[in-house]
Coordinates of C-alpha atoms in Angstrom, one line a residue:
Chain A
M1 CA -18.3 5.1 39.6
K2 CA -16.0 8.1 39.8
K3 CA -13.0 6.1 38.9
I4 CA -14.5 4.9 35.6
D5 CA -15.5 8.4 34.7
W6 CA -11.8 9.4 35.0
F7 CA -10.8 6.5 32.7
Q8 CA -13.4 7.5 30.2
L9 CA -12.3 11.2 30.3
V10 CA -8.6 10.4 29.8
N11 CA -9.4 7.9 27.1
T12 CA -11.6 10.4 25.2
V13 CA -9.0 13.2 25.4
F14 CA -6.2 10.8 24.2
I15 CA -8.2 9.6 21.2
F16 CA -9.3 13.2 20.5
L17 CA -5.7 14.4 20.4
F18 CA -4.6 11.7 18.1
A19 CA -7.6 12.3 15.8
L20 CA -6.6 15.9 15.8
M21 CA -3.0 14.9 14.7
C22 CA -4.5 13.0 11.9
T23 CA -6.6 15.9 10.6
L24 CA -4.5 19.0 11.3
P25 CA -1.8 18.5 8.7
I26 CA -4.4 18.0 6.0
L27 CA -6.3 21.0 7.3
L28 CA -3.0 23.0 6.9
V29 CA -2.8 22.1 3.3
L30 CA -6.4 23.1 2.8
I31 CA -5.9 26.4 4.5
V32 CA -2.8 27.2 2.6
S33 CA -4.6 26.5 -0.7
F34 CA -7.1 29.2 0.3
S35 CA -4.4 31.6 1.5
D36 CA -3.3 34.8 -0.2
E37 CA 0.1 34.2 -1.8
Q38 CA 1.6 37.4 -0.4
S39 CA 0.7 36.4 3.1
I40 CA 2.4 33.0 2.6
L41 CA 5.6 34.6 1.3
Q42 CA 5.7 37.0 4.3
N43 CA 4.6 34.8 7.1
G44 CA 5.1 31.2 5.9
Y45 CA 2.5 28.4 6.1
S46 CA 0.0 29.1 8.8
F47 CA -3.3 28.0 10.1
F48 CA -4.3 31.6 10.4
P49 CA -3.2 33.5 7.3
D50 CA -3.6 37.2 7.1
R51 CA -5.9 37.1 4.1
F52 CA -7.9 34.4 2.3
S53 CA -8.0 34.2 -1.4
L54 CA -9.6 32.0 -4.1
E55 CA -6.9 33.0 -6.6
A56 CA -5.1 29.6 -6.5
Y57 CA -8.3 27.7 -7.4
R58 CA -9.1 30.3 -10.1
S59 CA -5.8 29.9 -11.8
V60 CA -5.9 26.1 -11.4
F61 CA -9.2 26.0 -13.3
A62 CA -8.6 28.8 -15.7
S63 CA -5.2 28.2 -17.1
N64 CA -4.0 24.7 -16.6
E65 CA -4.7 22.4 -19.5
Q66 CA -2.2 19.9 -18.2
L67 CA -4.1 19.6 -14.9
L68 CA -7.4 18.8 -16.7
Q69 CA -5.7 16.4 -18.9
S70 CA -4.1 14.6 -15.9
Y71 CA -7.5 14.6 -14.1
A72 CA -9.0 12.9 -17.2
V73 CA -6.1 10.3 -17.3
S74 CA -6.5 9.5 -13.6
I75 CA -10.3 9.1 -13.8
G76 CA -10.1 7.0 -16.9
V77 CA -7.3 4.8 -15.6
T78 CA -9.1 4.3 -12.3
L79 CA -12.4 3.4 -13.9
I80 CA -11.1 1.1 -16.6
G81 CA -8.5 -0.5 -14.3
T82 CA -10.8 -1.1 -11.5
L83 CA -13.5 -2.7 -13.7
A84 CA -11.0 -5.0 -15.4
A85 CA -9.3 -5.9 -12.2
V86 CA -12.5 -6.7 -10.3
T87 CA -13.8 -8.8 -13.2
I88 CA -10.6 -10.8 -13.4
T89 CA -10.4 -11.3 -9.7
G90 CA -14.1 -12.2 -9.3
M91 CA -14.0 -14.8 -12.1
A92 CA -10.8 -16.4 -10.7
G93 CA -12.3 -16.4 -7.2
Y94 CA -15.3 -18.3 -8.4
T95 CA -13.1 -21.1 -9.8
L96 CA -11.0 -21.4 -6.7
A97 CA -14.1 -21.6 -4.6
N98 CA -15.8 -24.1 -6.9
R99 CA -15.6 -27.5 -5.2
Q100 CA -16.4 -29.2 -8.5
V101 CA -12.9 -28.2 -9.7
R102 CA -10.6 -30.8 -8.4
Y103 CA -7.4 -29.0 -9.3
R104 CA -8.4 -25.8 -7.5
N105 CA -5.7 -26.1 -4.9
P106 CA -2.8 -26.5 -7.3
I107 CA -4.2 -23.5 -9.1
A108 CA -4.3 -21.5 -5.9
L109 CA -0.7 -22.5 -5.2
F110 CA 0.2 -21.2 -8.7
F111 CA -1.1 -17.7 -7.6
F112 CA 0.2 -18.0 -4.1
I113 CA 3.9 -18.6 -5.1
T114 CA 4.0 -15.2 -6.8
M115 CA 3.0 -13.6 -3.5
L116 CA 6.1 -15.1 -1.8
F117 CA 8.8 -14.7 -4.4
N118 CA 9.1 -11.6 -6.4
A119 CA 11.8 -11.1 -9.1
G120 CA 11.9 -7.4 -8.3
L121 CA 12.0 -4.1 -10.2
V122 CA 14.4 -4.9 -13.1
P123 CA 12.6 -7.9 -14.5
W124 CA 9.3 -6.1 -14.1
Y125 CA 10.6 -3.2 -16.0
M126 CA 12.0 -5.4 -18.8
M127 CA 8.8 -7.3 -19.1
N128 CA 6.8 -4.1 -19.6
D129 CA 9.4 -3.0 -22.1
L130 CA 9.1 -6.2 -24.0
L131 CA 5.3 -6.1 -24.0
G132 CA 5.3 -2.5 -25.2
F133 CA 3.7 -1.0 -22.1
K134 CA 5.5 2.2 -22.4
N135 CA 4.2 5.7 -22.9
N136 CA 0.6 4.5 -23.4
L137 CA -2.5 4.1 -21.3
L138 CA -1.9 0.4 -20.9
A139 CA 1.3 1.2 -19.0
L140 CA -0.8 2.9 -16.4
I141 CA -3.4 0.2 -16.2
I142 CA -2.0 -3.3 -16.7
P143 CA 1.4 -3.6 -14.9
T144 CA 1.3 -4.1 -11.1
L145 CA -2.3 -3.4 -10.4
I146 CA -4.7 -5.2 -12.7
F147 CA -4.7 -8.2 -10.5
S148 CA -3.6 -9.1 -7.0
P149 CA -3.5 -12.6 -5.5
F150 CA -4.3 -11.1 -2.1
N151 CA -7.6 -9.8 -3.3
L152 CA -8.2 -13.1 -5.1
F153 CA -7.9 -15.0 -1.8
L154 CA -10.2 -12.5 -0.2
V155 CA -12.9 -13.1 -2.8
R156 CA -12.4 -16.9 -2.8
N157 CA -12.8 -17.0 1.0
F158 CA -16.0 -15.1 0.8
M159 CA -17.4 -17.3 -2.0
Q160 CA -16.5 -20.5 -0.1
E161 CA -18.7 -19.4 2.7
L162 CA -21.8 -19.3 0.5
P163 CA -24.2 -22.1 1.4
D164 CA -23.4 -25.2 -0.5
A165 CA -27.0 -26.3 -0.6
L166 CA -27.9 -23.3 -2.7
L167 CA -25.4 -24.2 -5.4
E168 CA -26.2 -27.8 -5.2
S169 CA -29.9 -27.3 -5.7
A170 CA -29.2 -25.0 -8.6
R171 CA -27.1 -27.8 -10.2
M172 CA -29.9 -30.3 -9.6
D173 CA -32.3 -27.9 -11.5
G174 CA -29.9 -28.1 -14.4
A175 CA -28.2 -24.7 -14.0
S176 CA -24.9 -24.5 -15.9
D177 CA -21.6 -23.4 -14.4
A178 CA -21.9 -20.1 -16.2
Y179 CA -25.4 -19.5 -14.9
I180 CA -24.4 -20.3 -11.3
A181 CA -21.4 -18.0 -11.6
F182 CA -23.0 -15.0 -13.1
R183 CA -26.6 -15.3 -11.8
I184 CA -26.0 -16.7 -8.3
V185 CA -22.5 -16.4 -7.0
F186 CA -21.5 -13.0 -8.3
P187 CA -24.7 -11.2 -7.2
L188 CA -24.4 -12.8 -3.7
S189 CA -20.7 -11.8 -3.6
M190 CA -21.4 -8.1 -4.1
P191 CA -20.1 -7.1 -0.6
V192 CA -16.7 -8.6 -1.2
L193 CA -16.5 -7.5 -4.8
A194 CA -17.2 -4.0 -3.7
T195 CA -14.5 -4.1 -1.1
V196 CA -12.0 -5.4 -3.6
A197 CA -13.1 -2.7 -6.1
L198 CA -12.4 -0.1 -3.6
F199 CA -8.9 -1.6 -2.9
Y200 CA -8.2 -1.6 -6.6
G201 CA -9.8 1.9 -7.2
L202 CA -7.8 3.5 -4.4
G203 CA -4.6 1.8 -5.7
Y204 CA -5.2 3.1 -9.2
W205 CA -6.1 6.6 -8.0
N206 CA -3.0 6.9 -5.8
N207 CA -0.6 5.1 -8.2
W208 CA 2.3 7.0 -9.6
F209 CA 4.9 4.3 -9.7
N210 CA 3.9 3.1 -13.2
A211 CA 4.1 6.6 -14.4
I212 CA 7.5 7.3 -13.0
M213 CA 8.8 4.0 -14.5
L214 CA 7.0 3.8 -17.8
V215 CA 5.7 7.1 -18.9
D216 CA 7.3 10.3 -20.0
K217 CA 4.7 11.8 -22.3
E218 CA 3.1 14.7 -20.5
S219 CA -0.3 14.0 -21.9
L220 CA -0.3 10.7 -20.0
Y221 CA 0.7 12.0 -16.6
P222 CA -1.8 10.9 -14.0
L223 CA -2.6 13.4 -11.2
Q224 CA -0.4 12.0 -8.6
Y225 CA 2.6 12.0 -10.9
L226 CA 1.8 15.6 -12.0
L227 CA 2.0 16.6 -8.3
Y228 CA 5.2 14.7 -7.9
K229 CA 6.7 16.4 -10.9
M230 CA 5.6 19.8 -9.7
Q231 CA 7.3 19.3 -6.3
S232 CA 10.5 17.7 -7.6
E233 CA 11.1 20.5 -10.1
I234 CA 10.6 23.1 -7.4
N235 CA 13.1 21.2 -5.2
M236 CA 15.6 21.1 -8.0
I237 CA 15.3 24.8 -8.6
N238 CA 15.6 25.6 -4.9
Q239 CA 18.7 23.4 -4.6
M240 CA 20.3 25.1 -7.5
Q241 CA 19.6 28.6 -6.5
G242 CA 19.6 28.3 -2.8
V243 CA 16.9 30.8 -2.1
A244 CA 13.4 31.7 -3.3
I245 CA 14.3 33.7 -6.4
S246 CA 12.5 31.0 -8.2
N247 CA 9.1 32.2 -7.3
T248 CA 8.4 33.5 -10.7
L249 CA 9.3 30.2 -12.4
A250 CA 7.6 27.8 -10.0
P251 CA 3.9 27.6 -9.4
T252 CA 2.9 29.5 -6.3
E253 CA 2.7 27.8 -3.0
S254 CA -1.1 28.2 -2.8
F255 CA -1.4 26.8 -6.3
K256 CA 0.4 23.7 -5.4
M257 CA -1.6 23.1 -2.4
A258 CA -4.8 23.7 -4.3
V259 CA -3.8 20.9 -6.8
A260 CA -3.1 18.6 -3.8
I261 CA -6.6 19.4 -2.4
I262 CA -8.2 18.8 -5.7
T263 CA -6.5 15.4 -5.9
I264 CA -7.8 14.4 -2.5
G265 CA -11.3 15.6 -3.5
P266 CA -12.8 12.4 -4.9
I267 CA -11.5 10.4 -1.9
V268 CA -13.2 12.8 0.5
L269 CA -16.4 12.5 -1.4
L270 CA -16.3 8.7 -1.4
Y271 CA -14.9 8.4 2.0
P272 CA -18.0 7.3 3.9
F273 CA -18.4 4.3 1.5
L274 CA -14.7 3.6 1.2
Q275 CA -14.3 3.4 4.9
R276 CA -17.3 1.2 5.6
F277 CA -16.4 -1.3 3.0
I278 CA -12.7 -1.4 3.7
I279 CA -13.3 -2.0 7.3
K280 CA -15.6 -4.8 6.4
G281 CA -13.1 -6.2 3.9
L282 CA -10.3 -6.0 6.4
V283 CA -12.3 -7.8 9.0
I284 CA -13.1 -10.6 6.6
G285 CA -9.4 -10.8 5.7
A286 CA -8.3 -10.6 9.3
V287 CA -10.6 -13.3 10.6
K288 CA -9.9 -15.7 7.8
G289 CA -6.1 -15.0 7.8
Chain B
M1 CA -20.7 -39.4 -6.9
G2 CA -20.1 -43.1 -7.6
R3 CA -16.6 -44.5 -7.4
A4 CA -15.0 -45.2 -10.8
K5 CA -15.6 -48.8 -11.9
P6 CA -12.5 -51.0 -12.4
E7 CA -13.1 -51.5 -16.1
R8 CA -13.2 -47.7 -16.8
T9 CA -9.8 -46.9 -15.1
K10 CA -9.2 -43.9 -17.3
R11 CA -6.9 -41.7 -15.2
Y12 CA -8.5 -38.5 -13.9
T13 CA -6.1 -35.8 -15.2
I14 CA -6.3 -32.1 -15.3
F15 CA -7.7 -32.5 -18.9
T16 CA -10.5 -34.6 -17.6
D17 CA -11.2 -31.8 -15.1
I18 CA -11.1 -29.2 -17.8
R19 CA -13.5 -31.1 -19.9
K20 CA -15.9 -31.5 -16.9
N21 CA -15.7 -27.8 -15.8
P22 CA -14.9 -25.8 -19.0
V23 CA -16.5 -22.6 -17.7
S24 CA -14.6 -22.6 -14.5
Y25 CA -11.3 -23.0 -16.3
L26 CA -12.2 -20.3 -18.7
L27 CA -13.0 -18.0 -15.9
V28 CA -9.7 -18.5 -14.1
L29 CA -7.7 -18.2 -17.4
P30 CA -7.2 -14.4 -17.5
A31 CA -5.9 -14.2 -13.9
M32 CA -3.6 -17.2 -14.6
L33 CA -2.3 -15.6 -17.8
Y34 CA -1.6 -12.4 -16.0
T35 CA 0.2 -14.1 -13.2
F36 CA 2.2 -16.2 -15.6
I37 CA 3.4 -13.2 -17.5
F38 CA 4.1 -10.9 -14.6
G39 CA 5.0 -13.5 -12.0
Y40 CA 6.7 -16.4 -13.8
M41 CA 8.0 -15.0 -17.1
T42 CA 9.9 -12.3 -15.3
L43 CA 12.0 -14.8 -13.4
P44 CA 14.4 -15.7 -16.3
Y45 CA 15.4 -12.0 -16.5
M46 CA 17.1 -12.5 -13.2
V47 CA 20.1 -14.0 -15.0
I48 CA 21.1 -10.6 -16.2
A49 CA 22.5 -10.2 -12.6
F50 CA 25.4 -12.4 -13.9
Q51 CA 25.8 -10.6 -17.2
R52 CA 26.9 -7.2 -18.4
F53 CA 23.5 -6.7 -19.9
N54 CA 23.3 -4.9 -23.2
Y55 CA 19.9 -3.8 -24.4
A56 CA 20.9 -4.3 -28.1
K57 CA 22.2 -7.8 -27.6
G58 CA 19.4 -8.9 -25.2
I59 CA 19.3 -11.6 -22.5
F60 CA 20.8 -14.4 -24.6
D61 CA 23.8 -12.7 -26.1
S62 CA 25.0 -10.4 -23.4
E63 CA 28.4 -11.1 -22.0
W64 CA 28.6 -13.3 -18.8
V65 CA 30.6 -11.9 -15.9
G66 CA 29.9 -14.2 -13.1
F67 CA 29.5 -12.6 -9.7
K68 CA 31.2 -9.3 -10.8
N69 CA 28.0 -7.2 -10.3
F70 CA 27.5 -8.6 -6.8
E71 CA 31.1 -7.8 -6.0
F72 CA 30.7 -4.3 -7.2
F73 CA 27.7 -3.7 -5.0
F74 CA 29.0 -5.4 -1.9
Q75 CA 32.3 -3.6 -2.1
S76 CA 30.6 -0.2 -2.3
T77 CA 29.9 1.7 0.9
A78 CA 26.3 1.9 -0.2
A79 CA 25.7 -1.8 0.4
T80 CA 25.9 -1.7 4.2
M81 CA 24.3 1.7 4.3
V82 CA 21.1 0.8 2.4
T83 CA 20.8 -2.6 4.1
W84 CA 21.1 -1.0 7.5
N85 CA 18.7 1.8 6.7
T86 CA 16.1 -0.6 5.3
I87 CA 16.3 -2.8 8.4
K88 CA 16.4 0.1 10.8
L89 CA 13.4 2.0 9.3
N90 CA 11.4 -1.2 9.2
L91 CA 12.1 -2.3 12.7
L92 CA 11.3 1.1 14.2
S93 CA 8.1 1.3 12.2
I94 CA 7.0 -2.2 13.2
A95 CA 7.8 -1.5 16.9
F96 CA 6.1 1.9 17.1
G97 CA 3.4 1.0 14.7
T98 CA 2.3 -2.1 16.6
V99 CA 2.4 -0.4 20.0
V100 CA 0.5 2.7 18.9
A101 CA -2.1 0.7 16.9
L102 CA -2.6 -1.7 19.9
L103 CA -3.0 1.3 22.2
F104 CA -5.6 2.9 20.1
A105 CA -7.5 -0.3 19.4
I106 CA -7.8 -0.8 23.1
L107 CA -8.7 2.8 23.8
L108 CA -11.4 2.8 21.0
N109 CA -12.8 -0.4 22.4
E110 CA -13.4 1.3 25.7
V111 CA -15.2 4.3 24.2
R112 CA -18.9 4.3 25.3
S113 CA -20.3 6.8 22.9
H114 CA -21.2 5.3 19.6
V115 CA -21.0 8.6 17.7
F116 CA -17.6 9.5 19.1
K117 CA -16.3 6.0 18.4
R118 CA -17.4 6.1 14.8
V119 CA -16.2 9.6 14.2
S120 CA -12.7 9.1 15.7
Q121 CA -12.3 5.8 13.9
S122 CA -13.0 7.4 10.6
T123 CA -10.6 10.2 11.4
L124 CA -7.8 7.9 12.4
L125 CA -8.3 5.8 9.2
F126 CA -8.3 8.8 6.8
P127 CA -4.5 9.2 6.3
H128 CA -4.4 5.7 5.0
F129 CA -6.3 6.8 1.9
L130 CA -3.9 9.5 0.9
S131 CA -1.1 8.8 -1.5
W132 CA 2.4 9.3 -0.4
I133 CA 2.7 12.2 -2.8
I134 CA 0.0 14.1 -0.9
V135 CA 1.8 13.2 2.3
S136 CA 5.0 14.6 0.8
Y137 CA 3.1 17.9 0.3
I138 CA 2.0 17.8 3.9
V139 CA 5.6 17.1 5.0
Y140 CA 6.8 20.0 2.8
S141 CA 4.3 22.4 4.3
L142 CA 5.6 21.4 7.8
F143 CA 9.3 21.2 7.2
A144 CA 10.0 23.6 4.3
T145 CA 13.0 25.8 5.2
E146 CA 11.5 29.0 3.9
H147 CA 7.8 29.0 4.8
G148 CA 7.3 25.7 6.7
L149 CA 5.1 25.7 9.7
I150 CA 7.7 24.2 12.1
N151 CA 10.3 26.8 11.2
N152 CA 7.6 29.4 11.6
L153 CA 6.9 28.2 15.1
L154 CA 10.6 28.0 16.0
Q155 CA 11.0 31.6 15.0
T156 CA 8.0 32.7 16.8
F157 CA 9.5 31.2 20.0
G158 CA 12.8 32.8 19.3
F159 CA 14.8 29.8 18.0
D160 CA 16.7 29.7 14.8
P161 CA 15.0 28.0 11.9
H162 CA 16.4 24.7 10.9
N163 CA 17.3 23.6 7.4
W164 CA 15.4 20.3 7.6
Y165 CA 15.8 19.2 4.0
S166 CA 19.6 19.2 4.3
D167 CA 20.0 17.5 7.7
P168 CA 19.8 13.7 7.5
K169 CA 19.6 13.0 11.2
P170 CA 16.0 13.7 12.1
W171 CA 14.6 11.9 9.0
T172 CA 14.8 8.4 10.4
W173 CA 12.3 9.6 13.0
I174 CA 10.3 11.7 10.6
L175 CA 9.8 8.7 8.3
V176 CA 8.9 6.4 11.2
A177 CA 6.4 9.0 12.6
L178 CA 4.8 9.3 9.1
S179 CA 4.4 5.6 8.7
V180 CA 2.8 5.4 12.2
W181 CA 0.6 8.4 11.4
K182 CA -0.6 6.9 8.1
E183 CA -1.1 3.3 9.1
T184 CA -2.3 3.4 12.8
G185 CA -5.9 3.6 11.9
M186 CA -5.7 0.6 9.6
S187 CA -3.9 -1.6 12.1
A188 CA -6.1 -0.4 14.9
V189 CA -9.2 -1.6 12.9
I190 CA -7.6 -5.1 12.6
Y191 CA -6.9 -5.3 16.3
L192 CA -10.3 -3.9 17.1
A193 CA -11.8 -6.7 15.0
A194 CA -9.8 -9.2 17.0
I195 CA -11.0 -7.6 20.3
T196 CA -14.6 -7.9 19.2
A197 CA -14.0 -11.6 18.7
I198 CA -13.1 -12.1 22.3
D199 CA -15.7 -14.1 24.2
D200 CA -17.9 -11.6 26.3
S201 CA -18.3 -14.1 29.1
L202 CA -14.7 -13.6 30.1
Y203 CA -15.4 -9.9 30.7
E204 CA -18.6 -10.7 32.6
A205 CA -16.9 -13.2 34.8
A206 CA -14.1 -10.6 35.5
K207 CA -16.7 -8.0 36.3
I208 CA -18.4 -10.2 38.8
D209 CA -15.1 -10.8 40.5
G210 CA -14.8 -7.0 40.8
A211 CA -12.0 -6.5 38.2
S212 CA -11.5 -2.8 37.2
R213 CA -11.4 -1.6 33.6
W214 CA -7.6 -1.6 33.8
Q215 CA -7.4 -5.1 35.2
Q216 CA -9.7 -6.4 32.5
I217 CA -7.5 -4.9 29.8
K218 CA -4.3 -6.2 31.4
S219 CA -5.6 -9.7 32.1
I220 CA -8.0 -10.4 29.3
T221 CA -7.8 -8.0 26.3
L222 CA -4.0 -7.9 26.0
P223 CA -3.3 -11.7 26.5
M224 CA -6.1 -12.5 24.1
L225 CA -4.7 -10.2 21.5
M226 CA -1.2 -11.5 21.7
P227 CA -1.6 -14.3 19.0
T228 CA -2.8 -11.7 16.4
V229 CA -0.1 -9.3 17.4
S230 CA 2.7 -11.8 17.2
I231 CA 1.6 -13.1 13.9
L232 CA 1.3 -9.7 12.3
T233 CA 4.6 -8.7 13.7
L234 CA 6.4 -11.9 12.5
L235 CA 4.9 -11.4 9.1
A236 CA 6.1 -7.8 9.0
I237 CA 9.5 -9.0 10.1
G238 CA 9.5 -11.4 7.2
K239 CA 9.2 -8.4 4.9
I240 CA 11.9 -6.4 6.6
F241 CA 14.1 -6.3 3.5
Y242 CA 11.5 -4.4 1.5
S243 CA 10.5 -0.9 2.1
D244 CA 7.6 1.2 0.9
F245 CA 9.3 2.7 -2.2
G246 CA 6.4 5.1 -2.7
M247 CA 6.8 6.6 0.7
I248 CA 10.6 7.1 0.6
Y249 CA 10.8 8.2 -2.9
A250 CA 7.9 10.6 -2.7
I251 CA 9.3 12.3 0.4
I252 CA 13.0 12.1 0.0
G253 CA 13.2 11.8 -3.8
D254 CA 16.6 12.5 -5.2
N255 CA 17.7 14.7 -2.3
G256 CA 21.2 13.3 -1.9
M257 CA 21.8 15.1 1.3
L258 CA 19.4 12.8 3.1
Y259 CA 20.7 9.5 1.7
S260 CA 22.8 8.6 4.7
T261 CA 19.8 7.9 6.8
T262 CA 17.0 7.4 4.3
D263 CA 18.3 5.6 1.3
V264 CA 16.9 2.0 1.3
I265 CA 17.5 -1.0 -0.9
D266 CA 14.4 -0.2 -3.1
T267 CA 15.3 3.4 -3.8
Y268 CA 18.9 2.4 -4.4
T269 CA 17.9 -0.2 -6.9
F270 CA 15.6 2.2 -8.6
R271 CA 18.3 4.8 -9.0
T272 CA 20.8 2.3 -10.2
L273 CA 18.4 1.3 -12.9
R274 CA 17.1 4.7 -13.9
T275 CA 19.9 7.2 -13.3
S276 CA 23.0 5.2 -13.9
G277 CA 21.2 3.0 -16.4
N278 CA 23.0 -0.2 -15.3
P279 CA 20.3 -2.9 -15.2
S280 CA 22.8 -5.7 -14.4
I281 CA 23.9 -4.1 -11.1
A282 CA 20.4 -3.1 -10.3
M283 CA 19.4 -6.7 -10.9
A284 CA 22.2 -8.0 -8.7
I285 CA 21.0 -5.8 -5.8
G286 CA 17.4 -6.8 -6.5
M287 CA 18.4 -10.4 -6.4
Y288 CA 20.1 -10.0 -3.1
Q289 CA 16.9 -8.4 -1.8
S290 CA 14.6 -11.1 -3.3
V291 CA 16.7 -14.0 -2.0
V292 CA 17.2 -12.7 1.5
G293 CA 13.6 -11.5 1.6
F294 CA 12.4 -14.9 0.6
V295 CA 14.4 -16.7 3.3
L296 CA 13.1 -14.2 5.8
V297 CA 9.5 -14.8 4.8
L298 CA 10.0 -18.6 5.1
T299 CA 11.7 -18.2 8.5
A300 CA 8.9 -15.9 9.7
N301 CA 6.3 -18.4 8.6
W302 CA 8.2 -21.2 10.3
A303 CA 8.2 -19.2 13.5
V304 CA 4.5 -18.5 13.2
K305 CA 3.9 -22.2 12.7
K306 CA 5.8 -23.0 15.9
F307 CA 3.8 -20.4 17.7
N308 CA 0.4 -21.2 16.4
R309 CA -0.3 -23.9 13.8
D310 CA -3.5 -22.5 12.4
S311 CA -2.2 -19.0 11.7
A312 CA 0.7 -19.9 9.4
I313 CA 0.2 -18.8 5.9
F314 CA 1.4 -22.1 4.4

C-alpha cells in the first residue's frame, strides 16, 4: 500500500507543477496589468509589485475609442462568422450523411482534396483581392474561416451515427427532406454543432491573420490585431532608440497588459463551456479518426 | 428499393440524383461554392510562379520567365536557412510535444481524485485557447530586456541581464517550449481518450497477476497507445513543411536579428509578398512548399497505411 501512495504523491506533485507552469505566465500578465506604472519602471515585471493600481484599466475604459471600436469589431465578426460557418457546415454535413444521396462520396472527396493540397498564401491573397474582400468586414469574416472541411467531417460523422430507423420512419410518414433536416437531424445534432460552433468562435476571436493581410483601416482592426499593432510599434520604437526614452510615446506597460487581459476576458468567462464541449468534440474526432 | 426494369434503362446520373434529393443538394451548395472559390479557383494563380507578375497586366498578360523565380530563391542563402529552420522547429516540437503529452495523459489517468483530475485537466488545456498574440505578450513580459521577469531574476541572483530579443540562439528552444506549453493539454486529452478506450479487463488480469502500477503502464497502457501515437506523429511529420505562421509571426515578427534561427518558409513567403511586394517569387516559394508538403502528406499516409490499415486518412 505504501508504494502506491508514493506513486500517487509524485504523480500529483508533477501534475501540479505543470499546471502551475500553465497558469503562472498568465497570472504575471494579470498582475502587471494591476501594477503601478512607476513600480514596473523601477523594478520590472514582477509577481509582487510594490503598489497596485487600477490606473491602467481606468485609462483603457476612459480614453480609448479605438479599443472599444476593436472590441465591437471582434464581437461582431465572431458572432456573425460563427453563425454563418455553423449553418453552412451543418447543412453540408446533413447531405454528406444522407444515405439517400448516392453521390455523397464524390462530394466528400471534393471537400477532402482541399484539405490535402493547398495553393498557399499568394493565390489566397489574390483571390480575396479579386473578390473585393479588402478593408471591409467581409475580409474579416469570409476568407479562411467561414468553413472548414475538418469540421464538416466531424459533423457528418456524428450525423451518420443517428439511428437509421428514426429517419426511415419519418420518411414513411411522409416527412420531406427539409423537414427531416431541420426538425429531426439538426436538433439531434446539437452537441456536435455546439462543438463546431466553439471551434469556429474561438478561431474568429483569436484571428488576426485576415486583418494583417487584408485590412489597414483602423476602424476595422479586431482586438487581436490591435494588440499586435501596439506591440510591434513599441518594438520598432525600441529598436530605433535603443533604450526606453519612448515611454512617453508608447502606451504604458500596465496599459498594454490590461488590454491583453480584457482580450482574454470572454474566453475565461466561457471557459467552462468551451472546455467541456471541445473535449467532447475532440474525443468524437479522435475515435472516428 | 426495386431494381430498375430493363425497359426503363435510363442511366442514373448525378442529375437524376439531384432531381430525387433537391433539398440535400441545395443544403450542400453553399459549402461547395465556398470550397470551389477558395480551394479550386485559387489553383490557377499558381502559374504566376513562372511569370514576372504585373498587377496591372494580370495573370494572362504578364511576362513568362520559366524557372527564374525558383532559381532566384534556391540560389539565395535564405532557401536552406528557412527550410532547415522549418524542419528543425517542427521535428523538435513533434518530439517534445508527443513525449510530454503522453507523459501527462498517463499521469492524469492515474490520478484518483476526481476533483484534482478535472481541475488540472482544465488548467493544462487553458493555454490552447489563447491567441498567439496574447502568448507574445506573455513572452515579452518574461524576456523583455528592460523589465522582463527573467532578466529581473538574473539580476537578483547577481547575473548580468541578457538581451534576449537580439540573440537568435535560444529562440529555437523558446519556440519549441512555447508550442509544447500551448498544445500539451490538447494532445493529452486525445491520448487520455485513447487510454479510456483500453479494455479494462486487461488491467484487471494484470492486477490479479500482481502487476504494480508501473508495470501496468509499461506493459499495457504504453503498448496500447502506440498505434494512436504513431499515427498522430506520422501525420504531423507529413505537415513538417508548414509551420504555425501565427505563432512565429506574433512572437518574432519583423525582428531581423532573430531570423537566423526562427525564420521559416511561411514567414519568409509572407515577407516576400508583403514587404518586397514580389508575388511571383513569393508564389515560387509557396509552390515549393505546397508540392513538397503534398508529397510528404502522401508519404506519411502511405506509411500509416502500412502500419495500420484502418487508420489511414485515405
